[in-house]
Every structure is written in C-alpha cells, then in structure tokens.
CSV table of C-alpha atoms and ligand atoms in Angstrom, one decimal:
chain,number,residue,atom,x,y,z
F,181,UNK,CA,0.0,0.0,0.0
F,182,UNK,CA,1.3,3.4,-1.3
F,183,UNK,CA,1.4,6.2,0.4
F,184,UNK,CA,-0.2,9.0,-1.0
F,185,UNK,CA,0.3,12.7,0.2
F,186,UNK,CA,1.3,16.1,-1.9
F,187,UNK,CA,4.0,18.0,0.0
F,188,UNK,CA,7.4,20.2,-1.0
F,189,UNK,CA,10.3,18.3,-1.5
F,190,UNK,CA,13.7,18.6,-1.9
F,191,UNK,CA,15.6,17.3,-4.8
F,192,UNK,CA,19.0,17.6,-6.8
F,193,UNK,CA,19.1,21.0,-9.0
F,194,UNK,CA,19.4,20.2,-12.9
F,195,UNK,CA,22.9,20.6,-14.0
F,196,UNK,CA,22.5,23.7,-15.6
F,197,UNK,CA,26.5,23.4,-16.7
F,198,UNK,CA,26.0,20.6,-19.2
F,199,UNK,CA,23.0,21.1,-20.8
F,200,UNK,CA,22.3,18.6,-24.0
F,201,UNK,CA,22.2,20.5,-27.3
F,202,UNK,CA,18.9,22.5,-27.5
F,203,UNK,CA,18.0,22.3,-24.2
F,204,UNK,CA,17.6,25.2,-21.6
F,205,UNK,CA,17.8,25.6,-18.2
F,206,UNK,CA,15.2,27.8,-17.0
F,207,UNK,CA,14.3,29.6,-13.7
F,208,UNK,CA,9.9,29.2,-12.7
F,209,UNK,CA,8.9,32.3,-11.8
F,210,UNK,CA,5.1,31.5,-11.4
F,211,UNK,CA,2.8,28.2,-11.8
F,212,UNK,CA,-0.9,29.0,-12.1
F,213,UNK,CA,-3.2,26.4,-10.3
F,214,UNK,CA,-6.5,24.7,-11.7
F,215,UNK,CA,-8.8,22.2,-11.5
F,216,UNK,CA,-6.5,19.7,-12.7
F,217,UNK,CA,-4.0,20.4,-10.5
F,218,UNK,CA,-6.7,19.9,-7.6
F,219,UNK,CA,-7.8,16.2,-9.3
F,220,UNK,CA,-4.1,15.2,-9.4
F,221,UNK,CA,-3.6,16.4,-5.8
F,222,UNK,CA,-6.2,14.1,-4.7
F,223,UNK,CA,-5.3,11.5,-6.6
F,224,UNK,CA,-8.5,11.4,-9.3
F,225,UNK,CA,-6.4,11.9,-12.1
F,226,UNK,CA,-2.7,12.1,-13.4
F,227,UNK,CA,0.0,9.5,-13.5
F,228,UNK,CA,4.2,9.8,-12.6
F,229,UNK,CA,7.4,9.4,-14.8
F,230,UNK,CA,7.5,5.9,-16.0
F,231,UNK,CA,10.0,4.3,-12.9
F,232,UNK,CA,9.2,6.8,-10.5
F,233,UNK,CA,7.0,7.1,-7.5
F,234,UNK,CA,5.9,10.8,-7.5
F,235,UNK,CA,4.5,13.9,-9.7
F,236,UNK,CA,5.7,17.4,-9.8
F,237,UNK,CA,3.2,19.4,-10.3
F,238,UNK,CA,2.2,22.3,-12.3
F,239,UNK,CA,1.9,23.0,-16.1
F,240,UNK,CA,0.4,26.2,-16.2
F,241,UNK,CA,4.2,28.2,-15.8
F,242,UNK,CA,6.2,31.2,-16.6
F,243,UNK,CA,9.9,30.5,-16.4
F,244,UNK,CA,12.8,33.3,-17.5
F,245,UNK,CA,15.6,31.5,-19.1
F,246,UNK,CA,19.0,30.9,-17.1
F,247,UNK,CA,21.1,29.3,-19.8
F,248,UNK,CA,21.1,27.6,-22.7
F,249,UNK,CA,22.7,24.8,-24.1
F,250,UNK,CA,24.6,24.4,-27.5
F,251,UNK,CA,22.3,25.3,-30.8
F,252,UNK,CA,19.4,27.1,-28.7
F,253,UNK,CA,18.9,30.4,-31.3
F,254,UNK,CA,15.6,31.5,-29.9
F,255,UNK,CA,15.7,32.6,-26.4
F,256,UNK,CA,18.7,34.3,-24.1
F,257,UNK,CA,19.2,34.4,-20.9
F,258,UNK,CA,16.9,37.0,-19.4
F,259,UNK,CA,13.8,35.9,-21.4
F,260,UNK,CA,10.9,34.8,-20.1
F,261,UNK,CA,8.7,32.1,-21.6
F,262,UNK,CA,6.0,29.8,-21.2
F,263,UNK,CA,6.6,26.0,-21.5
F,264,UNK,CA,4.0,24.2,-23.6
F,265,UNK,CA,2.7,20.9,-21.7
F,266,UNK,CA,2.1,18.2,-24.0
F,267,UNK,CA,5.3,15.9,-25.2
F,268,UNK,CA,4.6,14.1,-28.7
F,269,UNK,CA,4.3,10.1,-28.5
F,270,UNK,CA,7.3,8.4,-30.3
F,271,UNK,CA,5.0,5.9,-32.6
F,272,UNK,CA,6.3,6.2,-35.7
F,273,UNK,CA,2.5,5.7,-36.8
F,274,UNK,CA,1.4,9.0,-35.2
F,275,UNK,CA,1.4,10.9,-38.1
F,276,UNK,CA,-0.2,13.8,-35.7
F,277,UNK,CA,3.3,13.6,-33.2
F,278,UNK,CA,5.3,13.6,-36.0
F,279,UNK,CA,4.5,16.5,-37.1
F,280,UNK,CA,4.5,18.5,-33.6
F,281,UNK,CA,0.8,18.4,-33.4
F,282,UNK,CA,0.4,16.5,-30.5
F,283,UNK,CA,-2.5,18.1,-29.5
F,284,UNK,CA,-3.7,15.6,-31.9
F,285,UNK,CA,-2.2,12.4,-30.7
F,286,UNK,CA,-3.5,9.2,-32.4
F,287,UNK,CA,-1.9,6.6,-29.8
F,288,UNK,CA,-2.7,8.8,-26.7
F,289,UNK,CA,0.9,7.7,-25.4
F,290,UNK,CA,1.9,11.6,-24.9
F,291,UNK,CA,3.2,12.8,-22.1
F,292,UNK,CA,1.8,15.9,-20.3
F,293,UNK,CA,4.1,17.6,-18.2
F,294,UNK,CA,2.9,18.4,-14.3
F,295,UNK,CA,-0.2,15.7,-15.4
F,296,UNK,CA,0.7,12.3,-16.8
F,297,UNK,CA,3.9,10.5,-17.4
F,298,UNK,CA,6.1,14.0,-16.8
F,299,UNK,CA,7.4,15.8,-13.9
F,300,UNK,CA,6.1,19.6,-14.2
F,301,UNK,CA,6.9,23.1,-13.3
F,302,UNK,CA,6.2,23.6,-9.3
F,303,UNK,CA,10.0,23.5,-9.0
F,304,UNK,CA,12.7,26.6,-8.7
F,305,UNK,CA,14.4,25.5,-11.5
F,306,UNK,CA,13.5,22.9,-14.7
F,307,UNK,CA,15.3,21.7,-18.0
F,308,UNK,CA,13.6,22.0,-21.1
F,309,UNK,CA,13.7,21.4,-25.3
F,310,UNK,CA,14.2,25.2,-26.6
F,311,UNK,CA,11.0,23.8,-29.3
F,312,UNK,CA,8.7,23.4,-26.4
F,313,UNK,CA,9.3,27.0,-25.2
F,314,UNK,CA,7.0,30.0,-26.4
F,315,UNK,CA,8.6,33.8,-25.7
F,316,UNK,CA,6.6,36.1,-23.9
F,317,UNK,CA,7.5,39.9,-23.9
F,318,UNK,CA,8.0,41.8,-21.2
F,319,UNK,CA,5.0,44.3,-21.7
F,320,UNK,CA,3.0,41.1,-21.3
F,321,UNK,CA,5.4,40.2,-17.9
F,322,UNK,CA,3.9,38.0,-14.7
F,323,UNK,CA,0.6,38.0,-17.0
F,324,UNK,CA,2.8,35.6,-19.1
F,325,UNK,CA,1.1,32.5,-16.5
F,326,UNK,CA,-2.3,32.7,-18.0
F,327,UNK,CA,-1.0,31.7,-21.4
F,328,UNK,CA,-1.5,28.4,-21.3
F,329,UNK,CA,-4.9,28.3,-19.9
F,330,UNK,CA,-5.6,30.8,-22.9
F,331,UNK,CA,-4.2,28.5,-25.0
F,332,UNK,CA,-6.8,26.7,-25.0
F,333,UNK,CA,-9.2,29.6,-26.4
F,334,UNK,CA,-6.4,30.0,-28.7
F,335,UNK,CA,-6.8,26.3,-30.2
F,336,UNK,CA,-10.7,26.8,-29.9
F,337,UNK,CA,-11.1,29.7,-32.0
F,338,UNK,CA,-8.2,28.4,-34.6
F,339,UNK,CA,-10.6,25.5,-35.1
F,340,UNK,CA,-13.8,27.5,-35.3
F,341,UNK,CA,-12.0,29.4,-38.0
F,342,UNK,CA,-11.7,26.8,-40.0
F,343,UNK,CA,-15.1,25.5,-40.0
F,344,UNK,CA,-16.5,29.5,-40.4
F,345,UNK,CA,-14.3,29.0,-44.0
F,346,UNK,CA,-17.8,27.2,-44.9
F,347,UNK,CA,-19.2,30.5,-44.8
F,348,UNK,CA,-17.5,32.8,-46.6
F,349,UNK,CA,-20.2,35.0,-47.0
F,350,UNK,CA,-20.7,35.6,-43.4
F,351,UNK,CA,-18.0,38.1,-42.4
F,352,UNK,CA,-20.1,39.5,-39.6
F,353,UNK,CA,-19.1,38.2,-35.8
F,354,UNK,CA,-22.1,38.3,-34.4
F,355,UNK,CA,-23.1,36.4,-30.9
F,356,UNK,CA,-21.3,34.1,-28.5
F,357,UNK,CA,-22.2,32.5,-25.4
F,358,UNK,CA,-19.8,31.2,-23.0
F,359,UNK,CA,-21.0,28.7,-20.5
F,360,UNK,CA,-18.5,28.9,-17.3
F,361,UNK,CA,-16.9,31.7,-15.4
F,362,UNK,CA,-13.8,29.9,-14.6
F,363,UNK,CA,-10.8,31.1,-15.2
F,364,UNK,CA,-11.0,29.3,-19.4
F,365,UNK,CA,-14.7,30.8,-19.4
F,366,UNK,CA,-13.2,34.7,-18.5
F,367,UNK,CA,-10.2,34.1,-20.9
F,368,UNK,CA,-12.7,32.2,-23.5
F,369,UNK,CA,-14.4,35.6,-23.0
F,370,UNK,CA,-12.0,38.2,-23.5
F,371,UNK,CA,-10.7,36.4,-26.7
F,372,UNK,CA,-14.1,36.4,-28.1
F,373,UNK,CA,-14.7,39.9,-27.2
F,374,UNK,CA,-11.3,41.0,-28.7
F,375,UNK,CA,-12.8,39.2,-31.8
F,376,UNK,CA,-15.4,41.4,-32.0
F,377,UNK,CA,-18.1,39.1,-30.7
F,378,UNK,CA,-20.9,40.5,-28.7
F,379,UNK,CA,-20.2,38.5,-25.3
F,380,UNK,CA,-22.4,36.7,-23.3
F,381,UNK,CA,-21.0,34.7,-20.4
F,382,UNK,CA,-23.7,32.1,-18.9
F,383,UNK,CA,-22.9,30.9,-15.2
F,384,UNK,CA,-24.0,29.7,-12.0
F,385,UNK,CA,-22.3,32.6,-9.5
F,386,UNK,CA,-24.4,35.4,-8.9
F,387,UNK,CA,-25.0,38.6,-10.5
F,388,UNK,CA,-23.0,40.8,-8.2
F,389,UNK,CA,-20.0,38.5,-7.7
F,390,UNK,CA,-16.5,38.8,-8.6
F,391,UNK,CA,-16.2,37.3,-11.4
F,392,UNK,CA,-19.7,38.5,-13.4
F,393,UNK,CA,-18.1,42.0,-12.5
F,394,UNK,CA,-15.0,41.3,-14.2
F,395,UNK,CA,-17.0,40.3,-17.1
F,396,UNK,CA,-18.9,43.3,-17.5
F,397,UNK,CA,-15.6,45.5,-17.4
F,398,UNK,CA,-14.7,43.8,-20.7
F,399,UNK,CA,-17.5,44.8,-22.4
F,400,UNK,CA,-19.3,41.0,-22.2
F,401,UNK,CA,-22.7,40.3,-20.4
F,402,UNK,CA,-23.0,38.6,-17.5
F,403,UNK,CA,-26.1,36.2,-16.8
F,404,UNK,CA,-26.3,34.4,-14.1
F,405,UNK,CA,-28.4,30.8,-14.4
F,406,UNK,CA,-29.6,31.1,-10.9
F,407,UNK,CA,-31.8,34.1,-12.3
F,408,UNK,CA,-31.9,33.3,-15.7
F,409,UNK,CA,-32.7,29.4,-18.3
F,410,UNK,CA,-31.3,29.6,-21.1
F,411,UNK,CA,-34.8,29.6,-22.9
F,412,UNK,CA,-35.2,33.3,-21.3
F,413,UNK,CA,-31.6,34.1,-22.1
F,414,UNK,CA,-32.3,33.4,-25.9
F,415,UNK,CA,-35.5,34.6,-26.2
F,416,UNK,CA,-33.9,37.9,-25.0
F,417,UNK,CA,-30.9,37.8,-26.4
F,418,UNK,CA,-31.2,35.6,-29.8
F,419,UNK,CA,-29.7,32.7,-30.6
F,420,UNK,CA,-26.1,32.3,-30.7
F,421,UNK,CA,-23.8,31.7,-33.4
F,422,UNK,CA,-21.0,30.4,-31.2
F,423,UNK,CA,-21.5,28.9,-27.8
F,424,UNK,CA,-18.3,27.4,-25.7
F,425,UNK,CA,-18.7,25.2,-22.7
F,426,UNK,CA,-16.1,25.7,-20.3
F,427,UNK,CA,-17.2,24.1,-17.2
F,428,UNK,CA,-17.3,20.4,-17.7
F,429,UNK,CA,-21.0,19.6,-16.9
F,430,UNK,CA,-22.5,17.6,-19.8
F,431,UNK,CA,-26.4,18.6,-17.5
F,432,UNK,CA,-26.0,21.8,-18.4
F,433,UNK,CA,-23.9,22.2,-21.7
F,434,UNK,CA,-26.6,20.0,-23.7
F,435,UNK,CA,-29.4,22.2,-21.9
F,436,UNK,CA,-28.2,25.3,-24.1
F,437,UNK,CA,-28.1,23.5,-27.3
F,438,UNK,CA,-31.4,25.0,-28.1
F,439,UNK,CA,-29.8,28.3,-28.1
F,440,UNK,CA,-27.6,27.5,-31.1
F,441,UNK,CA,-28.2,29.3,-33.9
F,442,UNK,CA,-29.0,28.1,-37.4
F,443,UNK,CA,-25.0,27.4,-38.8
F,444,UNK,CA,-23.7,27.4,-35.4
F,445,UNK,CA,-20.8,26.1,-33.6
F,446,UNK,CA,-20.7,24.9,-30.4
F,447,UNK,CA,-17.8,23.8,-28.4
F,448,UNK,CA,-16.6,22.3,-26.0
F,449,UNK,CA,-13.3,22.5,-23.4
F,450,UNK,CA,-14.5,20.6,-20.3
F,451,UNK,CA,-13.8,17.7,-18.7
F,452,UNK,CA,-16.4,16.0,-16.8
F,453,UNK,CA,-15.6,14.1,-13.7
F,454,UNK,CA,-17.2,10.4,-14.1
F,455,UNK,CA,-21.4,10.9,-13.4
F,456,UNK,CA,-24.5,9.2,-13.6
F,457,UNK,CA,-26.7,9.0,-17.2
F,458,UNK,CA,-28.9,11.4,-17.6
F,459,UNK,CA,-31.6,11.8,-20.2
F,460,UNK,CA,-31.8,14.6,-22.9
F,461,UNK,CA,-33.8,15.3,-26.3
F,462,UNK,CA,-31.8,13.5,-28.6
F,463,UNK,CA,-34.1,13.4,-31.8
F,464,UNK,CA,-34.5,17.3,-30.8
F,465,UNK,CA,-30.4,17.6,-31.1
F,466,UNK,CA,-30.4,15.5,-34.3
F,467,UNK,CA,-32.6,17.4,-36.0
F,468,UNK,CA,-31.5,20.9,-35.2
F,469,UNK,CA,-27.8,19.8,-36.1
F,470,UNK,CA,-29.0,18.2,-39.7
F,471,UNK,CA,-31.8,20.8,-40.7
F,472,UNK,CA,-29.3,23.8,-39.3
F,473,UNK,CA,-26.0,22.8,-39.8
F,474,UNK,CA,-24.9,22.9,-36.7
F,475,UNK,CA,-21.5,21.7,-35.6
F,476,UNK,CA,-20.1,20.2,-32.1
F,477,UNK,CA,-16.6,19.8,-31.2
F,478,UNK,CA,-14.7,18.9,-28.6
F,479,UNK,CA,-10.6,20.4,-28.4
F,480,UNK,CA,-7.8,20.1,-25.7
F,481,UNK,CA,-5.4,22.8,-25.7
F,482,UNK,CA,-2.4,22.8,-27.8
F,483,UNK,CA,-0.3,23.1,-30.6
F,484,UNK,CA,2.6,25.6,-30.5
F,485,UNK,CA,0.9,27.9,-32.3
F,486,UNK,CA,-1.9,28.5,-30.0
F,487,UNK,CA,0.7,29.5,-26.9
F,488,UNK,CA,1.6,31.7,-29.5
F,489,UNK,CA,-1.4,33.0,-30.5
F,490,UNK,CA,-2.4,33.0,-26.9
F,491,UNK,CA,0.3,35.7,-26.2
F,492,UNK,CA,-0.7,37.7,-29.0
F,493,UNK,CA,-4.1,37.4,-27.9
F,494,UNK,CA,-2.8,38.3,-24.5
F,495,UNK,CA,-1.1,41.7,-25.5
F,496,UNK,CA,-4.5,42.6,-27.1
F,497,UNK,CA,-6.2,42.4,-23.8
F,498,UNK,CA,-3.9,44.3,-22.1
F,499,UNK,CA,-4.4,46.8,-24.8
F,500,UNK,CA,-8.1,46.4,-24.4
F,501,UNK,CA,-8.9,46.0,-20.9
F,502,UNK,CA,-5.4,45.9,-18.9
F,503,UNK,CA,-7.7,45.7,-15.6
F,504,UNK,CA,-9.8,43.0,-16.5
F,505,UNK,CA,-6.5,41.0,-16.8
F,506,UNK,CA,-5.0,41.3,-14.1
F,507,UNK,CA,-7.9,40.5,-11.6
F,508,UNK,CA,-7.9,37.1,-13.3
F,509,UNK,CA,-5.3,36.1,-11.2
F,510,UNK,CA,-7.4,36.7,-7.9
F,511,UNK,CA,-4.3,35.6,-5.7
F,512,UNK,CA,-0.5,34.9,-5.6
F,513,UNK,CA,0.8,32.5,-2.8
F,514,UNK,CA,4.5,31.2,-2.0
F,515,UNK,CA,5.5,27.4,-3.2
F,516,UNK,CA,5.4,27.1,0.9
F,517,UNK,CA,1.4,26.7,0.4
F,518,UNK,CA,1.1,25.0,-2.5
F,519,UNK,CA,0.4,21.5,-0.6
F,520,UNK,CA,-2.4,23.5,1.3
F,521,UNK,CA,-3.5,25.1,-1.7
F,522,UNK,CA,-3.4,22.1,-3.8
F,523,UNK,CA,-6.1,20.6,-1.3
F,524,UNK,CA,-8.6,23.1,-1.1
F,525,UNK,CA,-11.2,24.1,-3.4
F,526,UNK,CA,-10.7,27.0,-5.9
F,527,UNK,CA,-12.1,30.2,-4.9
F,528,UNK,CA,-11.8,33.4,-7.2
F,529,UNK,CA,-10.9,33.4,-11.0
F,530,UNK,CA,-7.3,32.1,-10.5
F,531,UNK,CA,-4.5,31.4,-7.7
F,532,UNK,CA,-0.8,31.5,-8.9
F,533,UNK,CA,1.6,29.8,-6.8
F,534,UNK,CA,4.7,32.6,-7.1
F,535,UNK,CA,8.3,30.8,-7.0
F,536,UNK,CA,10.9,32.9,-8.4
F,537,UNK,CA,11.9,36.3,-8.9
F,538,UNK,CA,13.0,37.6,-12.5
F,539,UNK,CA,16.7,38.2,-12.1
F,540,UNK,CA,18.2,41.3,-13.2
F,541,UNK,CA,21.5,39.9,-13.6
F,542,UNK,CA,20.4,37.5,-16.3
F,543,UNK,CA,18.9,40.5,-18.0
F,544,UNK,CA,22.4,42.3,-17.7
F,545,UNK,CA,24.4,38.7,-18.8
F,546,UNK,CA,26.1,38.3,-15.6
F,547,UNK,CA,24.7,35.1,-14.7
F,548,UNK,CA,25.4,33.6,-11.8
F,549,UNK,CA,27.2,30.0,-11.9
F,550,UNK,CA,24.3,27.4,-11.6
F,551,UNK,CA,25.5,25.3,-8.5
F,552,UNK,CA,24.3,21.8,-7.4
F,553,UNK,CA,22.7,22.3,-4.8
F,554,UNK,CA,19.0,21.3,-3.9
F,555,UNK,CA,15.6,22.5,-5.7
F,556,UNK,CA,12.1,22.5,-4.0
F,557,UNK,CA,9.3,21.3,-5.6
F,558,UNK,CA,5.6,20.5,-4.6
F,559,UNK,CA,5.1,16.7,-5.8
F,560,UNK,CA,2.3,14.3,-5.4
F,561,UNK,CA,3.6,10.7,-4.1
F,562,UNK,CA,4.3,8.6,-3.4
F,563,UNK,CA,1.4,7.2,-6.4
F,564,UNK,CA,0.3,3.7,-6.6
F,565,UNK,CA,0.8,2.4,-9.9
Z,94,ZN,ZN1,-4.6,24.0,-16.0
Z,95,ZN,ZN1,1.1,10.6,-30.9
C-alpha cells in the first residue's frame, strides 16, 4: 500500500553546466493552479514518470531563461517564456506527433508535463527542449502564466475558424455564449470579445460576484443561471452563433443547445468528472444539427501555435482591458502553500503559486554559476501504480 500525500520536496538541482544541445535551463517564476492540478492532488487523475514514485506538479508556468545549451537560437538568458505541456508520442505511426501536433495524438501515449507520465513546473528550477518553449515579452510580464490556460481559447477559436471557412459570406461576428466563469470561461471571453463578438458569459455565480463584475468591465454580459434558463436568455438575447462550454457539466452544456443558432458552432473545453446518465432530447439535437448545420466539437489545448497566439491574444487584452487581466489572477501565494493550496477548493478566477523572482543579472548577462545544490518542488507521491 502506497502512500499518497502532496507535499514540497527537496531534490538535486538540474545541472545547468552541461545542458544537452537544444536544451535550456530555466528559472519558474510562477505556476498557475487549476482544476486539474486539484484532481491530481487528490489523486483522481494524473500519473508519474515511468520508474518513478511521485509527480511534480504544475503545467500552467512562466519560467525566464538561465542558460542555454549548444544550438538554442531563440531565447537568451533573461527571457521569459512559457513551456507548452504536451510531449509528442514516439510511434512512428502518429502521423499527428510527427508533425509537432500532439494536440492531436493518435496513440494517446503523450506525455503531459505536471499531469501524466512528466514531472512539471512547481519546481525553482527545470530543463527544457528550446522547441517546447514560447517567448513572452516583457509588456506582457507576470501576466505571461495565464497563457497556457488561454491556449486553449487560442486552439478553440483556430478550429472554429476553420469551419467559419464554410461560410464565406458571413463576415459579420455576431453572438457568443460562453457557458463557465472559470478562469478558461473569462479568458474564453475576453478572446471572443477581442474578436469582436458581442459576449455573453452564462454561469451559475451570482449577478453581483466577482467574477460576473470582471466580465462586464470587458464589455461582455454577464447572466447568471440562478436568475436566468437559457430559454429566457435566448429569447432575450437571440440565438447564438458560437456557444463554448467551459465548465465540464454535460447537464448543463446539452441544456443550451437550443440556443444554437441556425449554422452554429458549439464547443466544448470541459472535462467531466465520471457521473450518472442522464436523459436529454436526442431526436430534438439531431434534427437541429441536420436541418441547421450545426456543428459540435470537442478540443484540448495545444499546438505551439496556439501558446503563441495566446500571447498575441494576451497583449490585445492588455491593450483592451489591462484591468480586467490582471484580476484574473485573484491571488499569488509562496511554493510554501502550494500542498495547502493544492487541497482546497478554488475560490476566485485564478491562484498562482509565485516561485521565483526575474533576475536582473540575467537581463544584464552576468549570470550567476548554476551550482548543485537542492531544488524545491511541490510533488504528489508517493502514487500507486
Ligand atoms: Zn490547468
Ligand atoms: Zn502521438
């Protein structure tokens, strides 16, 4: 019988003085906790390295670069970047991995870093591939943690593209619904806003909390399904051409399917925990996605070019509504609570776990000599397997 417990340990620092080709030693400066992250802690989900015991957490990072091995072209020391989380299968078969876009992994033996099969960022220091490493600029700073959760906006809304291309006629972004205020459903949000989508987001905390008020500063509505069904919502509001679940309940993502449009596109980001059956109108579903052709798709965040078109997405926001931004992250807390942390429930849009400081003398060149001494990270272990 394994022991099973999430707590800060200690172990060996990478050797940041003989770094393979292409790889890059890098400093964390901030991991951004989510649901996840709270599964893994209590042992619902997530797996460790193959021969290992125990997890490091944490895949949602910013990380400024502390030195880099022979070959790396792209990032200095001094940079800061954000690690993408998902490591390609090696089956030669996976035509997907092979390409980099595992995101689309045919074999489903990826590796996730911080999640399955990959120790991840909750650590002072980590070695990485320079390829798995996205720059972030500096106007876009400690922000830089909530790329990868925008990511997976990003990836939405580069699939959604491509199936708009079936209506080339229809320039006009006109309504989207976004079911969840979680921190994906406030990014989700804010991308669609900066898209020029009128905004709706659809959730179960009241009309005067936190998070509905960050949603109205962005220019988005806020309706609360405690006050509001989605029956009232559309016949107020319309149908919507674009609707994105972001909260992982199947009981209320198929509810709003009547408030599809006619040539709409619904999607969806969440992952529900195991539940019972329940019954919906399936002939009603089938024949509004046949005589209206509607689409549903499900997407898990991401290709390299959705970090990267999450940070571009990003600096728009800030441009937009700097504000807004910045009260997604409700609360920063030292790796000290991270255990603690990992154990409760969320509360607020987003709690980042704050590890490092950007050095200045990495910005100035003078690195300090990497020694060999220990790092701390917050693992969960030791995991039956
Ligand atoms: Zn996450
Ligand atoms: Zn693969």
């Amino acid at each position: 019988m394994s022991e099973r417990v999430v707590r800060l340990i200690e172990e060996d620092e990478p050797d940041g003085l003989r770094l393979a080709p292409g790889h890059v030693l890098l400093r964390t400066l901030e991991v951004g906790v989510c649901g996840t992250d709270r599964e893994i802690a209590a042992f619902a989900y997530g797996s460790a390295p193959a021969g290992t015991d125990r997890l490091v957490l944490g895949h949602e990072a910013l990380a400024e670069v502390v030195r880099t091995g022979a070959g790396v072209a792209r990032v200095r020391p001094g940079d800061l970047v954000v690690p993408t989380v998902r490591r390609p299968c090696n089956r030669i078969e996976c035509l997907a991995c092979r390409v980099g876009h595992q995101d689309f992994c045919t074999t489903g033996q990826f590796v996730e870093r911080g999640i399955s099969g990959a120790g991840g960022f909750m650590t002072e220091l980590f070695v990485e591939e320079e390829r798995y490493l996205v720059p972030v600029p500096p106007a876009v700073g400690e922000l830089g943690v909530l790329v990868e959760p925008l990511s997976v906006a990003a990836k939405a809304f580069a699939q959604l593209d491509a199936i708009l291309a079936r209506l080339p006629w229809d320039k006009d972004r006109a309504q989207a619904l976004v079911l969840g205020a979680g921190p994906i459903g406030v990014l989700t949000a804010m991308g669609l806003v900066v898209k020029g989508y009128r905004t709706v987001v659809f959730s179960r905390e009241p009309d005067d909390d936190d998070r509905a008020q960050i949603v109205r500063s962005i220019g988005a509505d806020y309706v609360s399904s405690e006050s509001t069904d989605i029956h009232g919502l559309a016949s107020r509001m319309g149908r919507f051409d674009v609707i994105v679940e972001a909260v992982g309940v199947p009981e209320f993502a198929f509810r709003t399917l009547p408030a599809l449009a006619v040539n709409g596109t619904f999607i969806l980001t969440g992952v529900p925990a195991p539940r019972p059956e329940f019954a919906f109108d399936g002939a009603g579903l089938m024949h509004n996605f046949v005589m209206q052709n509607q689409v549903m798709f499900g997407t898990v965040n991401a290709d390299h070019a959705s970090y990267e078109a999450a940070v571009r997405m990003l600096e728009q926001c800030l441009v937009r509504f700097p504000d807004a931004v910045r009260r997604v992250i409700a609360r920063r807390v030292a790796l000290d609570e991270a255990p603690a942390l990992l154990r409760a429930a969320g509360g607020g849009v987003k709690t980042v776990i704050q590890i490092g400081e950007a050095s200045t003398k990495a910005r100035d060149g003078g690195l300090p000599a990497p020694g060999r001494g220990a790092a701390r990270s917050a693992s969960a272990g030791a995991r039956e397997r």
